[in-house]
mmCIF file of C-alpha atoms in Angstrom:
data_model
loop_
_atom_site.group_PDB
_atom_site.id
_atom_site.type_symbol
_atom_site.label_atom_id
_atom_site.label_comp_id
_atom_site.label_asym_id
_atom_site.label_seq_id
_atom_site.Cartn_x
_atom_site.Cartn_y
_atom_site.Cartn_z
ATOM 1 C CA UNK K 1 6.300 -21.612 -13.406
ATOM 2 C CA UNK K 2 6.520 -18.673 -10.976
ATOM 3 C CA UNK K 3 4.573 -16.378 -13.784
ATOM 4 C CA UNK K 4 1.879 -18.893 -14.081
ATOM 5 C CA UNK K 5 1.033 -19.137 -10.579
ATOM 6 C CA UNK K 6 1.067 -14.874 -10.635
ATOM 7 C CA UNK K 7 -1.413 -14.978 -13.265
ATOM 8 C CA UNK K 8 -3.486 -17.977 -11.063
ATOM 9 C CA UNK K 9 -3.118 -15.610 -7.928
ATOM 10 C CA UNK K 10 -3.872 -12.288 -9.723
ATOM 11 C CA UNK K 11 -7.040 -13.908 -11.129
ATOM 12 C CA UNK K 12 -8.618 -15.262 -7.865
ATOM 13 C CA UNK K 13 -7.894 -12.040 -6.019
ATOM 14 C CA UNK K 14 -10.504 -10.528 -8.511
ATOM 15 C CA UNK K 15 -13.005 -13.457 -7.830
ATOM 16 C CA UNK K 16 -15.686 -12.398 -5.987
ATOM 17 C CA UNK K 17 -16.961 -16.203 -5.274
ATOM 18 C CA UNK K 18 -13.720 -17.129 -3.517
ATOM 19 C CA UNK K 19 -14.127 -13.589 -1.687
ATOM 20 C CA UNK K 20 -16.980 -15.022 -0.090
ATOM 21 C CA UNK K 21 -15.816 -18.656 0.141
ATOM 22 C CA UNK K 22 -12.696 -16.601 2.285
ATOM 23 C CA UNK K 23 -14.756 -14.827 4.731
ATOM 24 C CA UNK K 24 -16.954 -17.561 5.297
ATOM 25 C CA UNK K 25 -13.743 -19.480 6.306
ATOM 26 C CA UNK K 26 -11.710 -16.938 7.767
ATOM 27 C CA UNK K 27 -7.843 -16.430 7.887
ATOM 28 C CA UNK K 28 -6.901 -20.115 7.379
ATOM 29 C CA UNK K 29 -4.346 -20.983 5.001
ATOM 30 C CA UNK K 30 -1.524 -19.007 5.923
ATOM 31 C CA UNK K 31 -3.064 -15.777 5.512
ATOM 32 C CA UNK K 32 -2.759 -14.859 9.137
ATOM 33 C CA UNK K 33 1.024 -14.420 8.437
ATOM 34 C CA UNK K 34 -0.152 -11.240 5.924
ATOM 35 C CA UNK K 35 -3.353 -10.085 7.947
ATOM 36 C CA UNK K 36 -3.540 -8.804 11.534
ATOM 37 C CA UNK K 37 -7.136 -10.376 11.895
ATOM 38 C CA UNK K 38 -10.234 -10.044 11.773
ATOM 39 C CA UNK K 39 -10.653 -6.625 14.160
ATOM 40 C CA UNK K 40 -9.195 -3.547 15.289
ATOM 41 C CA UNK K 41 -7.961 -4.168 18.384
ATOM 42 C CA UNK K 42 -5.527 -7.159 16.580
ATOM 43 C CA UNK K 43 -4.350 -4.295 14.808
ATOM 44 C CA UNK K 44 -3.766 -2.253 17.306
ATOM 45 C CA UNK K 45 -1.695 -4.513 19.364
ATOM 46 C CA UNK K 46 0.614 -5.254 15.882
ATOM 47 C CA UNK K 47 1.309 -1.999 15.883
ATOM 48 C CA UNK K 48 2.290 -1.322 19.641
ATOM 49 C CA UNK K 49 4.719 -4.414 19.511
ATOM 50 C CA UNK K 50 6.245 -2.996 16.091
ATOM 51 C CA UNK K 51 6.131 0.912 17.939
ATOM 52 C CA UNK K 52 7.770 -1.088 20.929
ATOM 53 C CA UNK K 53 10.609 -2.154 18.718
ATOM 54 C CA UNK K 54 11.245 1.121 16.522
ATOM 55 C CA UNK K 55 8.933 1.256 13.655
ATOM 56 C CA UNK K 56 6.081 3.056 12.675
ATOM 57 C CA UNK K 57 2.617 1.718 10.821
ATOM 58 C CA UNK K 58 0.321 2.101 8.107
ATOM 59 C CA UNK K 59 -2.831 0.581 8.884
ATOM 60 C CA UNK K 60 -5.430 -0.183 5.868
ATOM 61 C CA UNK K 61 -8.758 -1.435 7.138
ATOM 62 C CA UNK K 62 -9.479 -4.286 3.781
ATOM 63 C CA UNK K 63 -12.174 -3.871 1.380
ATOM 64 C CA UNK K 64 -12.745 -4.725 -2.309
ATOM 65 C CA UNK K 65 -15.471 -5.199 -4.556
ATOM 66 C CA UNK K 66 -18.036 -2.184 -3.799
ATOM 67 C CA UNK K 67 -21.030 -2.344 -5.616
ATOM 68 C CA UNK K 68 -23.222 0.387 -3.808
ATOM 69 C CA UNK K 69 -23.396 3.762 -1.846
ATOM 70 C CA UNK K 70 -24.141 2.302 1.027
ATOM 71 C CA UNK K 71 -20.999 -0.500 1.076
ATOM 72 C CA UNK K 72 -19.352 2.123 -0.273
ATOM 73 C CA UNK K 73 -19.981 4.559 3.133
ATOM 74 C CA UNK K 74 -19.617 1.378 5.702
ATOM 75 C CA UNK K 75 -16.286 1.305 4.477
ATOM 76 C CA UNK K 76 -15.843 4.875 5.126
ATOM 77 C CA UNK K 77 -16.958 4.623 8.499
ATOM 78 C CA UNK K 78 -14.585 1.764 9.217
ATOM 79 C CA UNK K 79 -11.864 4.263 7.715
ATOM 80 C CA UNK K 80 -12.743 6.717 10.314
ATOM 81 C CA UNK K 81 -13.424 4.308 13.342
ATOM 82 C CA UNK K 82 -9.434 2.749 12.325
ATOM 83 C CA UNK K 83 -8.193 6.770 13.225
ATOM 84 C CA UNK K 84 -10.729 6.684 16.381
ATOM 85 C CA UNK K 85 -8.721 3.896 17.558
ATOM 86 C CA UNK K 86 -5.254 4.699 16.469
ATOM 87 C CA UNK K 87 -5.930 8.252 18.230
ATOM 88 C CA UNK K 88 -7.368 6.762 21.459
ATOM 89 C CA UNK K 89 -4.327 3.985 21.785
ATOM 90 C CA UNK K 90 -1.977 6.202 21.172
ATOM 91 C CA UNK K 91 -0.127 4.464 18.593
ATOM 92 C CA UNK K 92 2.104 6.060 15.888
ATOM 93 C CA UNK K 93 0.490 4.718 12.567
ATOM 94 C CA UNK K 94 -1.531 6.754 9.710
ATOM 95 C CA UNK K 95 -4.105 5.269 7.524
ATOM 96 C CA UNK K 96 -3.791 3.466 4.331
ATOM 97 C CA UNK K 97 -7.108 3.553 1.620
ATOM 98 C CA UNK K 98 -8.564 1.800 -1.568
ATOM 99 C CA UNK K 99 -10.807 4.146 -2.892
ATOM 100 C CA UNK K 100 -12.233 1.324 -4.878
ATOM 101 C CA UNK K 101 -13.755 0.548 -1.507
ATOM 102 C CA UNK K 102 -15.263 4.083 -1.462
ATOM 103 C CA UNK K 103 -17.072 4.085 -4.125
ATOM 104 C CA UNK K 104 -15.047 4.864 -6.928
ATOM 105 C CA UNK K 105 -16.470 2.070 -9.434
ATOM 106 C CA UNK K 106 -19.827 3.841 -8.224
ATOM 107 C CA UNK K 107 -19.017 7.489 -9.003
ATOM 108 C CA UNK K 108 -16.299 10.144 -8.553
ATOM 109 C CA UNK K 109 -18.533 11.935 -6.264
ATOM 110 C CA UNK K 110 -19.674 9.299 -4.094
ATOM 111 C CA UNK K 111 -15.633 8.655 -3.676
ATOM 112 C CA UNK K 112 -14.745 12.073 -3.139
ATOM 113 C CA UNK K 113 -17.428 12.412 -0.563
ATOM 114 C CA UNK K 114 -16.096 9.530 1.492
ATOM 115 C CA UNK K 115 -12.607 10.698 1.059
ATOM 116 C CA UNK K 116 -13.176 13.804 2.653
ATOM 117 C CA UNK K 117 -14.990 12.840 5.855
ATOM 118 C CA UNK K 118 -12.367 10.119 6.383
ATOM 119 C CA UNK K 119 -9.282 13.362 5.787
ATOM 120 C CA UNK K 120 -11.132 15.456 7.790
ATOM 121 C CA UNK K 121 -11.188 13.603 10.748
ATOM 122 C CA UNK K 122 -7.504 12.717 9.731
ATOM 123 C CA UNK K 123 -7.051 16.580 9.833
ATOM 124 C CA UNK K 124 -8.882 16.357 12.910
ATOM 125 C CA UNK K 125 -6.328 14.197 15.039
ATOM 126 C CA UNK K 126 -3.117 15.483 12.869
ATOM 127 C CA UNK K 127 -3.159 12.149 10.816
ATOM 128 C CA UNK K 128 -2.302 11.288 7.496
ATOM 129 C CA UNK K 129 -4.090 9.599 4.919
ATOM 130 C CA UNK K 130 -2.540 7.455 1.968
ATOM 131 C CA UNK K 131 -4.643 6.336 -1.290
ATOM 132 C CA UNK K 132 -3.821 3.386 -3.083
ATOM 133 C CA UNK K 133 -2.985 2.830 -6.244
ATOM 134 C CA UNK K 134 -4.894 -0.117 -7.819
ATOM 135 C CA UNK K 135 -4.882 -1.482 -11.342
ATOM 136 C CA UNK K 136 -4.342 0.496 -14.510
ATOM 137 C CA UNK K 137 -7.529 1.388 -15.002
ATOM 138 C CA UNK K 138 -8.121 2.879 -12.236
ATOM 139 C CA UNK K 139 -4.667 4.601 -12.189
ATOM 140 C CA UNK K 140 -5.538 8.576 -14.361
ATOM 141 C CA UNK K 141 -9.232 8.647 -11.976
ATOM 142 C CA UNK K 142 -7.072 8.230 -8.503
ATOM 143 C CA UNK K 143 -4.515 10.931 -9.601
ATOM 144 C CA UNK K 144 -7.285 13.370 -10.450
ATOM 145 C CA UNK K 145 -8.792 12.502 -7.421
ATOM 146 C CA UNK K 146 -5.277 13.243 -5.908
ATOM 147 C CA UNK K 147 -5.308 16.247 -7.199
ATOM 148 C CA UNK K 148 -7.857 17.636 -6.706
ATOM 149 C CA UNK K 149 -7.994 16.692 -2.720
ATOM 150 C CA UNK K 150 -4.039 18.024 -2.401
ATOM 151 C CA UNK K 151 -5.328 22.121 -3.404
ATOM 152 C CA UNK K 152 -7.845 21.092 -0.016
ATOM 153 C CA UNK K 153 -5.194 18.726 2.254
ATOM 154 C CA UNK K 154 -1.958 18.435 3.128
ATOM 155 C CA UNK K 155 -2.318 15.517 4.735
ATOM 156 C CA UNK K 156 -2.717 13.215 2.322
ATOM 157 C CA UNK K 157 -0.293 11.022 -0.423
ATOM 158 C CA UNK K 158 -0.755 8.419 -2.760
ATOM 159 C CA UNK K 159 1.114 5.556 -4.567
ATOM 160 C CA UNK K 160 2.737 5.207 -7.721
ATOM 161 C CA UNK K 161 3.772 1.474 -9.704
ATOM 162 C CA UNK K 162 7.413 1.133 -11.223
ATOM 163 C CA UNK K 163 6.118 -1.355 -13.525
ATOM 164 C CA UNK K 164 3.669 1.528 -15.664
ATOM 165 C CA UNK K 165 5.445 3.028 -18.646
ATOM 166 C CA UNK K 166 3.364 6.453 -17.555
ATOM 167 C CA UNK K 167 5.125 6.575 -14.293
ATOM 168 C CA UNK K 168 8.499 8.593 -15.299
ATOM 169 C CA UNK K 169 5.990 11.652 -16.875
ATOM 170 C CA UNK K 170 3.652 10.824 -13.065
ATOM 171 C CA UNK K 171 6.921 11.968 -10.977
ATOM 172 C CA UNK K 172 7.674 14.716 -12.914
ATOM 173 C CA UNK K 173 3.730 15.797 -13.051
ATOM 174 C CA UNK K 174 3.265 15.524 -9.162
ATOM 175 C CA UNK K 175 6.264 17.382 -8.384
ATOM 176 C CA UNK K 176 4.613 20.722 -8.666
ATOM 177 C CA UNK K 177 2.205 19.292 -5.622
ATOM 178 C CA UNK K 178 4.991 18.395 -3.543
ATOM 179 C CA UNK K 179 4.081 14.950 -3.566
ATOM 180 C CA UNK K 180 4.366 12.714 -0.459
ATOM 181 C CA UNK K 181 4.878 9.419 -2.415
ATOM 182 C CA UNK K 182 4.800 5.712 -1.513
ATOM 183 C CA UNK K 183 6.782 4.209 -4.649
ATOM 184 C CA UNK K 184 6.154 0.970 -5.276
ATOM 185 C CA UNK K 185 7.259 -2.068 -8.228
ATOM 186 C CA UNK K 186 3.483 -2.951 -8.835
ATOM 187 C CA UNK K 187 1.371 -6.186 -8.249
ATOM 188 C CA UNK K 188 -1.234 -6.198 -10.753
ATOM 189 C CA UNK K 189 -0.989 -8.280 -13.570
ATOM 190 C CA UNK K 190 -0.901 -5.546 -16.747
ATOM 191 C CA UNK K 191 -0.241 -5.939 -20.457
ATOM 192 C CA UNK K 192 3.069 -5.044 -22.156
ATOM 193 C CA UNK K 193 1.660 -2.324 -24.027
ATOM 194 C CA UNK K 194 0.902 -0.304 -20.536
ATOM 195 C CA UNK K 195 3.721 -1.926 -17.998
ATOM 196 C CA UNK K 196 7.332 -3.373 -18.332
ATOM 197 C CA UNK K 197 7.053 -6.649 -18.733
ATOM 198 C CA UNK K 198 10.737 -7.846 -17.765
ATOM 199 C CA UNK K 199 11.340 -7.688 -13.799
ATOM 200 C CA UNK K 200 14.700 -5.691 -15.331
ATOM 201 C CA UNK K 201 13.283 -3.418 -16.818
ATOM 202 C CA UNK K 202 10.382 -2.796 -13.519
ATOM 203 C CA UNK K 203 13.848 -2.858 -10.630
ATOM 204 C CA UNK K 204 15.627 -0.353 -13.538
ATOM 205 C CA UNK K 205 12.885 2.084 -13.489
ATOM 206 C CA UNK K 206 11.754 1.968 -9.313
ATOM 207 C CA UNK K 207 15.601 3.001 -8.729
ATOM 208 C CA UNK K 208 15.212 5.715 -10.925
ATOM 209 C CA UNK K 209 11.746 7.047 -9.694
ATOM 210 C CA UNK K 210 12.622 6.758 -5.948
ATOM 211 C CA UNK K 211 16.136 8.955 -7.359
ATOM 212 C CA UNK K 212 14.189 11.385 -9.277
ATOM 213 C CA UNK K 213 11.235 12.316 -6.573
ATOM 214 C CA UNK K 214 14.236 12.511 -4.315
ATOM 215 C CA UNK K 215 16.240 14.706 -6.240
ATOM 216 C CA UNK K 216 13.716 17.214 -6.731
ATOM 217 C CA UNK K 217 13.092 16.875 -2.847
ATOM 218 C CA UNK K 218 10.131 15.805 -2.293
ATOM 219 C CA UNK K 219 8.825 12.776 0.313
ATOM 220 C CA UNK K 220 9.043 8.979 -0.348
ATOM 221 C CA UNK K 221 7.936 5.842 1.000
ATOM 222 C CA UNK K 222 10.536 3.374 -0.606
ATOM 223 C CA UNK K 223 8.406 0.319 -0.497
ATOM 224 C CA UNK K 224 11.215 -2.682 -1.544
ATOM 225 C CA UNK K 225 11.689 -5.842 1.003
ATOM 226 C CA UNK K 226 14.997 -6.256 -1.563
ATOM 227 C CA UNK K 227 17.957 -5.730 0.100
ATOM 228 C CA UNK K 228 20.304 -5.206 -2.728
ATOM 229 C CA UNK K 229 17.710 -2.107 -3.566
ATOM 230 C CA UNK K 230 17.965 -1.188 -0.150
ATOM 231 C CA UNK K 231 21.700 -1.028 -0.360
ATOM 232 C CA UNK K 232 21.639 0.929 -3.651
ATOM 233 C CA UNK K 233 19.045 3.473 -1.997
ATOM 234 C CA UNK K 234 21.136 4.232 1.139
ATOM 235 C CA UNK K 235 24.345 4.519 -0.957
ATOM 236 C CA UNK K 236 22.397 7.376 -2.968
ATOM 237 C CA UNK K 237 20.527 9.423 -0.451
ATOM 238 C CA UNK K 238 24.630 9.260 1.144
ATOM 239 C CA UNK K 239 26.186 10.867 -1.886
ATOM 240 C CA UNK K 240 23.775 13.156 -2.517
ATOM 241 C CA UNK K 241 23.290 14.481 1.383
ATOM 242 C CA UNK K 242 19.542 13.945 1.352
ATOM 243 C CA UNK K 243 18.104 13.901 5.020
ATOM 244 C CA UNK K 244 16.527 10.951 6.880
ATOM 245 C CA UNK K 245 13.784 13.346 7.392
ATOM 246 C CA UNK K 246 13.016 13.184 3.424
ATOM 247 C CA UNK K 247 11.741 9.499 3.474
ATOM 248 C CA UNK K 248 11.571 6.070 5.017
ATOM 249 C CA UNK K 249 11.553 2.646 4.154
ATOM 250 C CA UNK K 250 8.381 0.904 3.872
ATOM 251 C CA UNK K 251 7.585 -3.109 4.061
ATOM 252 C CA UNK K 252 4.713 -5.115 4.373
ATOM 253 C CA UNK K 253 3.310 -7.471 7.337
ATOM 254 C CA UNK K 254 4.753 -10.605 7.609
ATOM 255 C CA UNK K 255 7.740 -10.111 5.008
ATOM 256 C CA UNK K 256 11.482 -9.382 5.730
ATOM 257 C CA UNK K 257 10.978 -8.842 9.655
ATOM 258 C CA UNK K 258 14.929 -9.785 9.417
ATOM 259 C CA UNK K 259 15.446 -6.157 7.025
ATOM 260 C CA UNK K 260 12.678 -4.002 8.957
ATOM 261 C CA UNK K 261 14.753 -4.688 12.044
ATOM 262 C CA UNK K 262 17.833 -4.083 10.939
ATOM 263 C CA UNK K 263 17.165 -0.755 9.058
ATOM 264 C CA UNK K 264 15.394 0.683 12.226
ATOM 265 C CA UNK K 265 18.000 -0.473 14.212
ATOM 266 C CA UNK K 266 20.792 1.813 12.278
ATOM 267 C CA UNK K 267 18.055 4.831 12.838
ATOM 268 C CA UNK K 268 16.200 4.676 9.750
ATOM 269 C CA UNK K 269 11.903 5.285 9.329
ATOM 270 C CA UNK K 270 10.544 2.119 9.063
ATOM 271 C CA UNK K 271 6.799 1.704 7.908
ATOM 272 C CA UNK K 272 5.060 -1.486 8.412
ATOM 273 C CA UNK K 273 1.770 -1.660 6.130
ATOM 274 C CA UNK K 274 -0.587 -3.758 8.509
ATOM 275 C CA UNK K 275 -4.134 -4.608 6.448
ATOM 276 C CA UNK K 276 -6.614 -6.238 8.762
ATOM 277 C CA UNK K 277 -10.447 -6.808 8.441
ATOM 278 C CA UNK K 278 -13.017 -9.876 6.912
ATOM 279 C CA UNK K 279 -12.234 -8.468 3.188
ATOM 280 C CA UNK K 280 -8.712 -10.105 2.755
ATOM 281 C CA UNK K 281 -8.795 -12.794 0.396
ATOM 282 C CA UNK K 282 -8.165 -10.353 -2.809
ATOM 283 C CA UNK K 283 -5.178 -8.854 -0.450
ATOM 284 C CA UNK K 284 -3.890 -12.261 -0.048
ATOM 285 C CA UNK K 285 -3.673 -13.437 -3.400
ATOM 286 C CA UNK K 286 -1.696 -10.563 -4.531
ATOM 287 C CA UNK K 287 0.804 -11.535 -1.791
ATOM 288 C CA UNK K 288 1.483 -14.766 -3.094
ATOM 289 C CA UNK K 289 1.292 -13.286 -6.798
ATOM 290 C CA UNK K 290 4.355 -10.984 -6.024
ATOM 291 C CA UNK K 291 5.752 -14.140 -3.989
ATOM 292 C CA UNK K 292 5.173 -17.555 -5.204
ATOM 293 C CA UNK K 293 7.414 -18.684 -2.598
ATOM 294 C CA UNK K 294 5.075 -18.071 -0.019
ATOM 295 C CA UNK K 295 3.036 -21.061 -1.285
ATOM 296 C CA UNK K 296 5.512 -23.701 0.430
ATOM 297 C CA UNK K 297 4.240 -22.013 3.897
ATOM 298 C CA UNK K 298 0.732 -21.953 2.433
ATOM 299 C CA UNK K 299 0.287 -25.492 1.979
ATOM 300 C CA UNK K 300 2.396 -26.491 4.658
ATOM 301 C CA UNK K 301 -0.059 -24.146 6.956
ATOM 302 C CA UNK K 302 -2.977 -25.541 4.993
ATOM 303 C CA UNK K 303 -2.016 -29.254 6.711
ATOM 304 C CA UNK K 304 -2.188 -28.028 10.261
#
């Protein structure tokens, strides 16, 4: 049952009538538990209250379904305007990106051209800047586009999905750039002939990716709310005497606040990834894709 209602979420966050039908509406449903609202300064004061109690932030202003240069460049600006404000409060966060919202359906160029007036004003205020990964077939186009912007900046990462066969070879590839890497299972919904299709088989390979891009000592963003990977993690990094410098935990709005507390409490970096802005209804159906469970406290929210 918990598959089907994946597929059901994965396919609505691609709708781009029930987009609209969501910002029409607004963050009803439950999705307020997900989405720091509507503006900046609601993000803002999420991330002072999770900088008052230890952690750090990643703030992603939303955005899907870009269909021209001009969408394409609002987005930017509202990229640049989120490290304006993050720089003026004072708050310890750096900036999260879909570069589908840039422009990359449009061209590589008008991406790339966004991308690099958002990381140089990044550069600017000694921020950093993380691109997303989306789905797969988007996945080769944002590494090149990695690529090529890590010869110009150092202050930017990117993301890579357990789930992808490819990802293994990815590691191994990036190391030469001395990747800063946010490592993540994956919430896309992708054939078996390009991603593991048993959840086995997806937790099997994220332990070994987070181990390898450890091992050859570069930076990671271990993005798990699973505790017995947690566990597994901290046991490793402990045997094999690698710093708390070399990477940090990383957890989403609104999910495990029990674990985020607990691991910043014992002195570990704790990320919270805070996505605010009109554009969340694509955001919020991959939520509830990687968490049927959350559907109880949608419909019981729903009711109110």
């Amino acid at each position: 049952m918990s598959k089907v209602l994946s597929k059901v979420f994965i396919s609505l966050s691609h709708n781009q009538t029930a987009n609209k039908m969501a910002k029409k509406y607004g963050l009803k449903f439950g999705a307020a538990r997900f989405v720091a609202g509507n503006n900046i300064e609601n993000a803002v004061k999420c991330v002072r209250e999770l900088n008052q109690n230890g952690m750090v932030a990643m703030l992603n202003y939303l955005g899907e379904f870009v269909s021209s240069e001009d969408e394409a460049e609002k987005a930017a600006d509202n990229c640049v305007k989120t490290l304006d404000a993050i720089h003026q409060s004072g708050i310890d966060s750096n900036l999260s990106v879909k570069i589908s919202s840039l422009g990359l359906d449009i061209s590589k160029e008008v991406c790339l051209r966004n991308l690099r007036r958002i990381l140089d004003k990044a550069r600017e205020y000694g921020n950093f800047v993380r691109i997303e990964m989306e789905d797969y077939s988007h996945c080769q186009l944002t590494l090149d586009i990695y690529k090529e912007l890590r010869k110009e900046y150092d202050n930017i990462g990117t993301v890579l999905q357990a789930y992808l066969y490819r990802t293994e070879k990815d590691i191994q590839d990036l190391n030469s750039y001395n990747a800063n890497l946010r490592l993540v299972k994956g919430a896309y919904n992708e054939p078996a002939d390009v991603a593991f299709p048993k959840k086995s088989d997806v937790d099997k390979n994220y332990e070994n990716i987070i181990k390898t891009h450890l091992l050859n000592g570069n930076y990671a963003g271990i993005a798990t709310h699973d505790g017995e990977m947690v566990d597994k993690i901290l046991r490793f990094v402990d045997e094999n005497k690698i710093p708390k410098s070399q990477f940090e935990f990383q957890m989403l709005y609104g999910i495990r606040n029990d674990l985020q507390t607990q691991l910043a409490k014992k002195g570990y970096k704790v990320r919270v990834y805070i996505p605010y802005g009109v554009d969340w209804f694509g955001y919020f159906m991959r939520r509830l894709a990687e968490r049927p469970e959350n559907v109880a406290f949608v419909l019981k929210n729903a009711f109110k």
